[in-house]
Short mmCIF file of C-alpha atoms in Angstrom, two decimals:
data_model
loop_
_atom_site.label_atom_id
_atom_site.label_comp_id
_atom_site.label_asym_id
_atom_site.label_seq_id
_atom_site.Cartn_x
_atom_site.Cartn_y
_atom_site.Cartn_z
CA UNK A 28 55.45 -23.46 -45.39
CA UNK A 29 52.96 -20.74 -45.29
CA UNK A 30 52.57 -20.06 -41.61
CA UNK A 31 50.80 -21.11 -39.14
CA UNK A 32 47.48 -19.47 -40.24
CA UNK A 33 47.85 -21.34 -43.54
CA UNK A 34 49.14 -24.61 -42.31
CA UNK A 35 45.76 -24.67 -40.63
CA UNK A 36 43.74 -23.83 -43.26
CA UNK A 37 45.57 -26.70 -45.62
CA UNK A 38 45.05 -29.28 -42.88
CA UNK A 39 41.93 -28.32 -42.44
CA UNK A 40 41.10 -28.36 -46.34
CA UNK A 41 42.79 -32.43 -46.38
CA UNK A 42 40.42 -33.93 -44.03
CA UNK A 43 37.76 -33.26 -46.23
CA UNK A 44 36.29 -35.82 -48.26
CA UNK A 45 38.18 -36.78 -51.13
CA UNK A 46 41.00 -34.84 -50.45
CA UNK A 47 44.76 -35.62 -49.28
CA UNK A 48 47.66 -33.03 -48.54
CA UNK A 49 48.80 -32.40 -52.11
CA UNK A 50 45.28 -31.48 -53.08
CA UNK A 51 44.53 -29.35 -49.97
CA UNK A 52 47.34 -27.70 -50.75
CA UNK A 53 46.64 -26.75 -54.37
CA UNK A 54 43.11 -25.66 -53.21
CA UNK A 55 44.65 -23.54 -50.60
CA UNK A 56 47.22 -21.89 -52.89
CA UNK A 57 44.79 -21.14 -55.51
CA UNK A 58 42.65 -19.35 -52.51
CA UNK A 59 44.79 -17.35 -51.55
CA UNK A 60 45.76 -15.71 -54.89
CA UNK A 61 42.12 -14.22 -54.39
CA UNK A 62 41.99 -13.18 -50.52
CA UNK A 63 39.58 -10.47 -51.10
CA UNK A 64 37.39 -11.97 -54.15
CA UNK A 65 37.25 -15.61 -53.35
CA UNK A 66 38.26 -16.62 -49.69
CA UNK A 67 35.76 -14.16 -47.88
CA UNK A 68 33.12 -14.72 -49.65
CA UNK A 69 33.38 -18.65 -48.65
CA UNK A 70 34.37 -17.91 -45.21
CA UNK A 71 30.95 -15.88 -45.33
CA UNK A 72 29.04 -18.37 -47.17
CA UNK A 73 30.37 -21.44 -44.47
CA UNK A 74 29.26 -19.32 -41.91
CA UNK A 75 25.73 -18.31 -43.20
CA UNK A 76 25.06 -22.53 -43.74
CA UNK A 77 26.54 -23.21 -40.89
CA UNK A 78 23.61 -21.03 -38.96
CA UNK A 79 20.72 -21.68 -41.09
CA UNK A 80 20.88 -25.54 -41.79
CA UNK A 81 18.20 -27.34 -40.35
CA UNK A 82 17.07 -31.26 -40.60
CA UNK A 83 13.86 -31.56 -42.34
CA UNK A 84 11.48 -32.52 -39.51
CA UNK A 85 9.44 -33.99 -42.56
CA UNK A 86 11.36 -35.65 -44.50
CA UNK A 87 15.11 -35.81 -42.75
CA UNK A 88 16.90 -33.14 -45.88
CA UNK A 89 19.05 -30.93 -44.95
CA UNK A 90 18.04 -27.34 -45.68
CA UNK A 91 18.17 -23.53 -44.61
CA UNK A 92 14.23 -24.11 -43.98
CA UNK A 93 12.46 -26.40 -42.14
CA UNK A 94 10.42 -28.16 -43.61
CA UNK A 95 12.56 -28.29 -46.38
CA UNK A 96 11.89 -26.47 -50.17
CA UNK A 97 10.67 -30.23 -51.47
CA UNK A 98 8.83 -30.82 -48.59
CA UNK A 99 7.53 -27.24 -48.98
CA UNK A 100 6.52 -27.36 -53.03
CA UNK A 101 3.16 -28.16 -53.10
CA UNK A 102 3.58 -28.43 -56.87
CA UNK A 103 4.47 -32.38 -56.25
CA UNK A 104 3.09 -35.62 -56.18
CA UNK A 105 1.71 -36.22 -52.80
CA UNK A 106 0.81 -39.81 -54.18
CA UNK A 107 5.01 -40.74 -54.63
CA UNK A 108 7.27 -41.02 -52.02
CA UNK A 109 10.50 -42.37 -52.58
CA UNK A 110 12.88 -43.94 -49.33
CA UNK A 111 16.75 -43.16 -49.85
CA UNK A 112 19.02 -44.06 -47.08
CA UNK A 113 20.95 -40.71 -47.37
CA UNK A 114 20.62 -36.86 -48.20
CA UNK A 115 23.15 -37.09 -50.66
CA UNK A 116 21.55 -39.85 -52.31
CA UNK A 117 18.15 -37.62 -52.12
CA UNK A 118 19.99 -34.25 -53.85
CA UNK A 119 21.53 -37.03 -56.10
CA UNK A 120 18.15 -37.89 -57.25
CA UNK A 121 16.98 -34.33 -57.35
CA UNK A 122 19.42 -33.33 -60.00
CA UNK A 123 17.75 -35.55 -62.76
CA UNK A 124 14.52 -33.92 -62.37
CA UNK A 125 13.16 -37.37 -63.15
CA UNK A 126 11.15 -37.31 -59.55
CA UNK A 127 8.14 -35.55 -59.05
CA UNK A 128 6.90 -36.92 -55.86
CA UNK A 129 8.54 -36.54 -51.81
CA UNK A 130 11.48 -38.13 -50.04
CA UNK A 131 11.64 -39.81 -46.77
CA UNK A 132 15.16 -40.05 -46.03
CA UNK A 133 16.51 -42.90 -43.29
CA UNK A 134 19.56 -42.05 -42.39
CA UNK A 135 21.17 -45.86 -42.74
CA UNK A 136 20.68 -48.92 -43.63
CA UNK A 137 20.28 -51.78 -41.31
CA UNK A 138 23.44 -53.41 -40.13
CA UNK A 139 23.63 -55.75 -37.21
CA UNK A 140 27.41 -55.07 -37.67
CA UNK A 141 27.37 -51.43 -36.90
CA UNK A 142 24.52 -51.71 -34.34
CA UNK A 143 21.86 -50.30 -36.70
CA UNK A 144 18.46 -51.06 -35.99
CA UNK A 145 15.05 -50.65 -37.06
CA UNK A 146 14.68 -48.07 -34.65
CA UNK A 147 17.33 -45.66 -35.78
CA UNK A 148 15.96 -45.49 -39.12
CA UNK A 149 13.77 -42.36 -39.69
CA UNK A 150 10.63 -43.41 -40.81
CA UNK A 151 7.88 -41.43 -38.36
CA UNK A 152 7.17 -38.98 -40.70
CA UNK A 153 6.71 -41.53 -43.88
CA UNK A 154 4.14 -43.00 -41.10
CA UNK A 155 2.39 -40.16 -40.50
CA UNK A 156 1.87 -39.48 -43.72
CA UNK A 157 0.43 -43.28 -44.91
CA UNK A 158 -1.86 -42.36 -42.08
CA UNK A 159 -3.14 -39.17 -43.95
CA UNK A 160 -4.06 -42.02 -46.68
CA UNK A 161 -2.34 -39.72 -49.35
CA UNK A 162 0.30 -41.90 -50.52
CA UNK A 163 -0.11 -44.59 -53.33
CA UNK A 164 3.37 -45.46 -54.26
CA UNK A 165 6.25 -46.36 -52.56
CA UNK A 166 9.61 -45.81 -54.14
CA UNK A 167 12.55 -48.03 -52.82
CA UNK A 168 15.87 -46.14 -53.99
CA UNK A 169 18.86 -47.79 -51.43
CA UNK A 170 21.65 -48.99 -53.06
CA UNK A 171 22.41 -52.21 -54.41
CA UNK A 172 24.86 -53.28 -51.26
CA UNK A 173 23.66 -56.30 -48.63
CA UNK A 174 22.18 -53.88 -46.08
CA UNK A 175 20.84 -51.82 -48.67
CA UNK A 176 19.03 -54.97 -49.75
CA UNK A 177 18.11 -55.98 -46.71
CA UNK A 178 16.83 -52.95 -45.62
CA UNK A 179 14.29 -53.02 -48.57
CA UNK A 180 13.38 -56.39 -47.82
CA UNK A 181 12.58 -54.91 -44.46
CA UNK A 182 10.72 -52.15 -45.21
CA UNK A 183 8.85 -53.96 -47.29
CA UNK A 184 7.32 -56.29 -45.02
CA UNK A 185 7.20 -52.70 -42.88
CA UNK A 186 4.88 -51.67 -45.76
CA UNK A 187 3.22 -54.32 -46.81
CA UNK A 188 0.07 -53.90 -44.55
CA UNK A 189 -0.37 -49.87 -45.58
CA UNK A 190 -1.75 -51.61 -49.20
CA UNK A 191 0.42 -49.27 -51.13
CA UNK A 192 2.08 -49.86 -54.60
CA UNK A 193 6.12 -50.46 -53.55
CA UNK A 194 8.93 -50.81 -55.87
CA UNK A 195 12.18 -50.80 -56.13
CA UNK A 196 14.47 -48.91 -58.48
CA UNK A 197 15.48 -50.84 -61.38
CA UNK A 198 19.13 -52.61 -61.89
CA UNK A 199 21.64 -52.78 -64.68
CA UNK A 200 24.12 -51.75 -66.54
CA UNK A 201 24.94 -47.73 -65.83
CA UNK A 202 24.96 -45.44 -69.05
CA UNK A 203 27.85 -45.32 -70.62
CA UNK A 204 28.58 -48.08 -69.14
CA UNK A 205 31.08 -51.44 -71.37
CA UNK A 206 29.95 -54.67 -70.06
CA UNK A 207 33.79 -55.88 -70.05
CA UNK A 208 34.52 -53.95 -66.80
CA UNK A 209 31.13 -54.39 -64.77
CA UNK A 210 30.81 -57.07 -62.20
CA UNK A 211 29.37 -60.00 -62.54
CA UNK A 212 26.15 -58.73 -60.02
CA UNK A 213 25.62 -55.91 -61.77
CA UNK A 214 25.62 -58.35 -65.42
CA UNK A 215 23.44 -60.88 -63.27
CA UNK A 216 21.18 -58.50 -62.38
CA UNK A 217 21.12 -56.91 -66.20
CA UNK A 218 19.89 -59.93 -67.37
CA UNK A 219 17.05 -60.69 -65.19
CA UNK A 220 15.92 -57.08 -65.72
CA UNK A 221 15.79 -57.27 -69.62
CA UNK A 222 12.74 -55.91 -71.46
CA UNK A 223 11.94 -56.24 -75.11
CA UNK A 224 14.19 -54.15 -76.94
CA UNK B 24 18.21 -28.58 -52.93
CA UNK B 25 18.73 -27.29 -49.57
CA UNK B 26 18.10 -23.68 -50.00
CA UNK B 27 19.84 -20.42 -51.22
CA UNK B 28 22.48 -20.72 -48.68
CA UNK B 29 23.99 -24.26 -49.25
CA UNK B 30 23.59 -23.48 -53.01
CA UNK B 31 26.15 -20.86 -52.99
CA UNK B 32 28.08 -22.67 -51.15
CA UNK B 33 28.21 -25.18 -53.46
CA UNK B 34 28.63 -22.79 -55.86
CA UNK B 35 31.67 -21.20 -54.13
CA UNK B 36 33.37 -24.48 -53.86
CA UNK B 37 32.50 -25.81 -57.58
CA UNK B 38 34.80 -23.22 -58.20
CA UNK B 39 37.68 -24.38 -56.56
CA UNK B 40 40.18 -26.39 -58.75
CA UNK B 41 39.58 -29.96 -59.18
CA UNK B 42 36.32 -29.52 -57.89
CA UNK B 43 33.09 -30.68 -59.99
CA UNK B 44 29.50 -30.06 -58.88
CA UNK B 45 29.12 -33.25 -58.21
CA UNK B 46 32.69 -33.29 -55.77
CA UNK B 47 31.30 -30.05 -54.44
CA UNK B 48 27.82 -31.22 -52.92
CA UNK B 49 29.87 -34.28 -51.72
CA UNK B 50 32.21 -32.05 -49.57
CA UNK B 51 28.93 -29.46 -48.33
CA UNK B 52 26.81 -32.53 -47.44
CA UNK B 53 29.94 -33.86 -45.19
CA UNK B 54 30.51 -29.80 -44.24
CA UNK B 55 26.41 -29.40 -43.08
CA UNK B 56 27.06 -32.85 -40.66
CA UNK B 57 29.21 -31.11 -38.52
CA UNK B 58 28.34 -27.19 -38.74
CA UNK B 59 30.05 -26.17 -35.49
CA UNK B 60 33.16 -28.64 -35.67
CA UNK B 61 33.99 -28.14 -39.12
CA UNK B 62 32.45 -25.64 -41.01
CA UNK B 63 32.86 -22.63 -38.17
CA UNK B 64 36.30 -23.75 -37.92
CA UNK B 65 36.99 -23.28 -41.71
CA UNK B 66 35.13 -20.37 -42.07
CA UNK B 67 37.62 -18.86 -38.91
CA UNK B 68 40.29 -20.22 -40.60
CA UNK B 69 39.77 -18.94 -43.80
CA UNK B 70 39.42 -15.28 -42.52
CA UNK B 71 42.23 -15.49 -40.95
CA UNK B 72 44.32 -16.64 -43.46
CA UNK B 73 42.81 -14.16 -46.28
CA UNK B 74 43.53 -11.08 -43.59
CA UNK B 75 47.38 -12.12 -42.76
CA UNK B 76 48.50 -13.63 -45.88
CA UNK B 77 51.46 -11.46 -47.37
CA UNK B 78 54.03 -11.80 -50.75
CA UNK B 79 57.24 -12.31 -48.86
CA UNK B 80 58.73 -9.07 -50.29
CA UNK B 81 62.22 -11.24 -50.44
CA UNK B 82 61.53 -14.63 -52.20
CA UNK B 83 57.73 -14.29 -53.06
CA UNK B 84 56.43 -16.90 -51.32
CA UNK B 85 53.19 -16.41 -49.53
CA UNK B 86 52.88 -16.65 -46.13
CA UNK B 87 51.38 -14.62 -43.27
CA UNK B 88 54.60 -12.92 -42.00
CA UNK B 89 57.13 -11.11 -44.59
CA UNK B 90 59.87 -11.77 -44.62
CA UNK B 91 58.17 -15.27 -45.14
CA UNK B 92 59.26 -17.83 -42.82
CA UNK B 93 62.19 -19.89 -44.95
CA UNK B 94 63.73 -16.42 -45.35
CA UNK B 95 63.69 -15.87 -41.66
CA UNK B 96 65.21 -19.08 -40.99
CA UNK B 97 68.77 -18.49 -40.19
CA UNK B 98 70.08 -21.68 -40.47
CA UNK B 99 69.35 -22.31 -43.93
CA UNK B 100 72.63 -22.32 -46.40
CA UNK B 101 72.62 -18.54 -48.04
CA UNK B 102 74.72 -19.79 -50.62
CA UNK B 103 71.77 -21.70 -52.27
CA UNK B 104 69.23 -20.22 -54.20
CA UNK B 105 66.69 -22.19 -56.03
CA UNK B 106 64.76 -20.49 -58.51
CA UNK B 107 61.18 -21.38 -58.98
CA UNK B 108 58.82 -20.57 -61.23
CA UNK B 109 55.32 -20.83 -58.49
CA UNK B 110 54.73 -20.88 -54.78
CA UNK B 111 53.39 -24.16 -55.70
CA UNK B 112 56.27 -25.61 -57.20
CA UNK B 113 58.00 -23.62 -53.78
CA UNK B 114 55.84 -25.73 -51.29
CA UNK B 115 56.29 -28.60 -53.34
CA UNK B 116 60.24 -28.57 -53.38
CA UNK B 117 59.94 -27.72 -49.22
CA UNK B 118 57.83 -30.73 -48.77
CA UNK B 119 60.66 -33.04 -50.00
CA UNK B 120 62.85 -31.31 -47.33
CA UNK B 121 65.66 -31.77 -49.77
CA UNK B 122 66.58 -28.54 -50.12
CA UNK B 123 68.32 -26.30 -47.34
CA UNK B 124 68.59 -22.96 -49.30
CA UNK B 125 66.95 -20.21 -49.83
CA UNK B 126 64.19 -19.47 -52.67
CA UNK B 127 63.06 -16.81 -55.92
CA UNK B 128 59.54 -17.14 -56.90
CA UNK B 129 59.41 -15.90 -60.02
CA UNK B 130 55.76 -15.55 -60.44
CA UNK B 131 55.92 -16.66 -64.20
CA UNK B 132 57.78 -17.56 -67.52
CA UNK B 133 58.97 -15.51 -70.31
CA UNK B 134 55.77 -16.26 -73.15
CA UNK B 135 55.48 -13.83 -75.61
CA UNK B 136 52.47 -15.08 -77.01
CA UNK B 137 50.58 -14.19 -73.49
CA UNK B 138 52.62 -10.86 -72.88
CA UNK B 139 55.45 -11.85 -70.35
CA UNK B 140 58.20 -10.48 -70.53
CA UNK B 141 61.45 -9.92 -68.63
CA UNK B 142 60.06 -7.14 -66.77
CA UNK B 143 56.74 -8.69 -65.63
CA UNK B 144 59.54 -11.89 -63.55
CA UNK B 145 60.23 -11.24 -59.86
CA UNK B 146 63.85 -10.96 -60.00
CA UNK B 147 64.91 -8.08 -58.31
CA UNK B 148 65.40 -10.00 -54.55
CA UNK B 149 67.78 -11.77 -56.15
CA UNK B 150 69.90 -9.56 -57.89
CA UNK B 151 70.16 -8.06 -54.44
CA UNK B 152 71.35 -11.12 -53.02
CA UNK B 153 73.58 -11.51 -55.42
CA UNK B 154 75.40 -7.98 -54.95
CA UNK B 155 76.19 -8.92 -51.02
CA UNK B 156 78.13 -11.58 -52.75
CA UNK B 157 76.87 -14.25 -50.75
CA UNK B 158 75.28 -16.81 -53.58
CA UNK B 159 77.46 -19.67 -54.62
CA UNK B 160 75.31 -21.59 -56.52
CA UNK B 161 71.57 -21.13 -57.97
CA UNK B 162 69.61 -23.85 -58.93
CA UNK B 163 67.00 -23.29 -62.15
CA UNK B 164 63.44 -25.84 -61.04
CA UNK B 165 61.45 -24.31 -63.78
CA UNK B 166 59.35 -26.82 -65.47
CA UNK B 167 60.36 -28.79 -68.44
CA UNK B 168 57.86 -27.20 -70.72
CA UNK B 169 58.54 -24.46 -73.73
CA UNK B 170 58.49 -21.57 -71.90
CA UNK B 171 60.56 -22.66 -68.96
CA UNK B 172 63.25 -23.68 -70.98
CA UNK B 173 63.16 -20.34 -72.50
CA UNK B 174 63.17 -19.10 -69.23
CA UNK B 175 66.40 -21.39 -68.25
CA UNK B 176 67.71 -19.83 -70.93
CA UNK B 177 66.98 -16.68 -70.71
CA UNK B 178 68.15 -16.48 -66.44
CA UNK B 179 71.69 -18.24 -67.66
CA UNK B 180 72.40 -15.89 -69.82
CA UNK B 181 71.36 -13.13 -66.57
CA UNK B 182 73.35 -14.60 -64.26
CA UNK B 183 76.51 -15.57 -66.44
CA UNK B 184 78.35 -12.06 -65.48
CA UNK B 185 78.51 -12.68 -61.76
CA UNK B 186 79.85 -15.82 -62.05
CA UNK B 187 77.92 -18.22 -59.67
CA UNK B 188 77.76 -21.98 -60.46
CA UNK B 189 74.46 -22.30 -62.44
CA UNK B 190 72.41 -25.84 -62.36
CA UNK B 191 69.29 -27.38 -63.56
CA UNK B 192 66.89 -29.93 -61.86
CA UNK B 193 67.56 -33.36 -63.16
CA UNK B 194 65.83 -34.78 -66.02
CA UNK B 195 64.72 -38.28 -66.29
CA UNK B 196 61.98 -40.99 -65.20
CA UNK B 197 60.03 -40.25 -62.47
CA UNK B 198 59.89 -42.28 -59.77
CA UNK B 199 57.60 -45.37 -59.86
CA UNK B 200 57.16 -44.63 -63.23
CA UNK B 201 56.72 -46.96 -65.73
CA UNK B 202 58.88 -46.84 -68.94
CA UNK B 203 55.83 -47.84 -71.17
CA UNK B 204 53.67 -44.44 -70.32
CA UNK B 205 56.28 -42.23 -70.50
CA UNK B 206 56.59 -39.62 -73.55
CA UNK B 207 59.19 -39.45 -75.98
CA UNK B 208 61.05 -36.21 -74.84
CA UNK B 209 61.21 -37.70 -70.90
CA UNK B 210 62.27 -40.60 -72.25
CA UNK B 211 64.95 -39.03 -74.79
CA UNK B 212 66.07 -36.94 -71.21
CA UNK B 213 66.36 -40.04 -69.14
CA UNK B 214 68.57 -41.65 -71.58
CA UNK B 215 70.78 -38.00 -72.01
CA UNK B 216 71.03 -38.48 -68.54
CA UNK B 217 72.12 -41.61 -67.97
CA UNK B 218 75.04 -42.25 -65.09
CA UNK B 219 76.71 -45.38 -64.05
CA UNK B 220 74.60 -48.17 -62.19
#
């Protein structure tokens, strides 16, 4: 429609994550309305990430700095540490400033299925640290799916002998949330996790 | 969350349209998996495209050659034209492939309230088309909102003197649409426009 230099750019736009052609398209167009003021600077910007991201030896983030800003802030709890399975689930965290402490991200979950293992989760550096004898709390934040469950039910027993405080992050209904369209876990799960109101 | 880098480029992206922040760390974190495979590529691409993109100085599409590439295209029927009121609403039409002639962007509607007027539409291309006699028939796709059925209005009453036939894109239900969601006006349109079954 556009050329061949736009084509590409649209097709490459639609194999990102929640997008399909009509969308890539409308992204596109809107771009290039603004060569100078808006597609640049993002070429620039994808560049510059592209160079400078590094995986958190530490605690498996992804960041410009290694070990990552968390890892770095020596503001935080060195006491918490809270397991997520992925790095979007840790900067998913992050945003509700509700956690204080350090992340050890996995990378996965278990799953027999998919050939995951116990030893392509990354938990060295959550080791080295219960070593250091700083940590008193685990937190267990996977998600509520089988091999998020079983995971924790594996690291668990993983954690057991390290005589730390684990938990697990607590179920129920979202906020917001009507109880007509949840599923009948999620209800389940509600219920055995009432308090006194 | 990952440093000064990925949050602009977050930040760049939340801008895009459609795009939350929350949409926008979801497409970076699947960007920063693959920095050489994907996010070099679309930072090439996007350069590119920003340094050739042109206003096809004959239809005002965009593209990265002008005369664009559906005026260059020879075998397309020169008696068509197919007036439009956004190179969006041009890519969309292309995409059906229903359409063999040739197209006016017009790069607006007539709205007094936010200062267009006349004078601000792209119409001159045509008007030359029109003097080498060549256009048979122009077809208005403007929108079936207030100001481009001003702007219908407005372009019959242009192109009444040179005596071309003048349509309009159909009216009517959309397709896979359902009856019950539909507003009053598409729905007083579809029946206005109602053929034999």
């Amino acid at each position: 429609m556009g050329g061949p230099e736009i084509e590409r750019l649209i097709s490459l736009f639609g194999k990102l994550p929640g997008f399909g052609p009509r969308s890539a398209r409308r992204v596109v167009l809107s771009l290039l309305k603004q060569p100078h003021s808006r597609m640049i600077p993002l070429a620039n910007a994808l560049e510059q990430a592209a160079k400078m991201v590094r995986i958190c030896s530490s605690c498996g983030n992804l960041d410009s700095s290694d070990p990552c800003q968390i890892c770095n802030d020596l503001n935080r709890n060195r006491e918490l540490i809270c397991i997520v399975e992925t790095v979007g689930d840790l900067w998913a965290l992050e945003k509700t400033g509700a956690f204080r402490g350090y992340y050890q991200v996995l990378g996965g979950t278990l799953s027999p299925l998919a050939g995951v293992g116990p030893e392509d989760l990354n938990l060295a550096p959550l080791l080295k640290r219960l070593k250091r004898n700083e940590v008193k709390e685990i937190i267990l934040a996977l998600g509520a799916t089988v091999e998020g469950v079983t995971t924790m039910h594996w690291l668990y027993d993983q954690l057991l002998p390290w005589h730390v405080k684990i938990t697990r992050v607590g179920q129920g209904i979202p906020m917001g949330g009507s109880l007509e369209i949840l599923d009948e876990g999620t209800l389940t799960a509600a219920l055995t996790a009432r308090r006194p109101a």
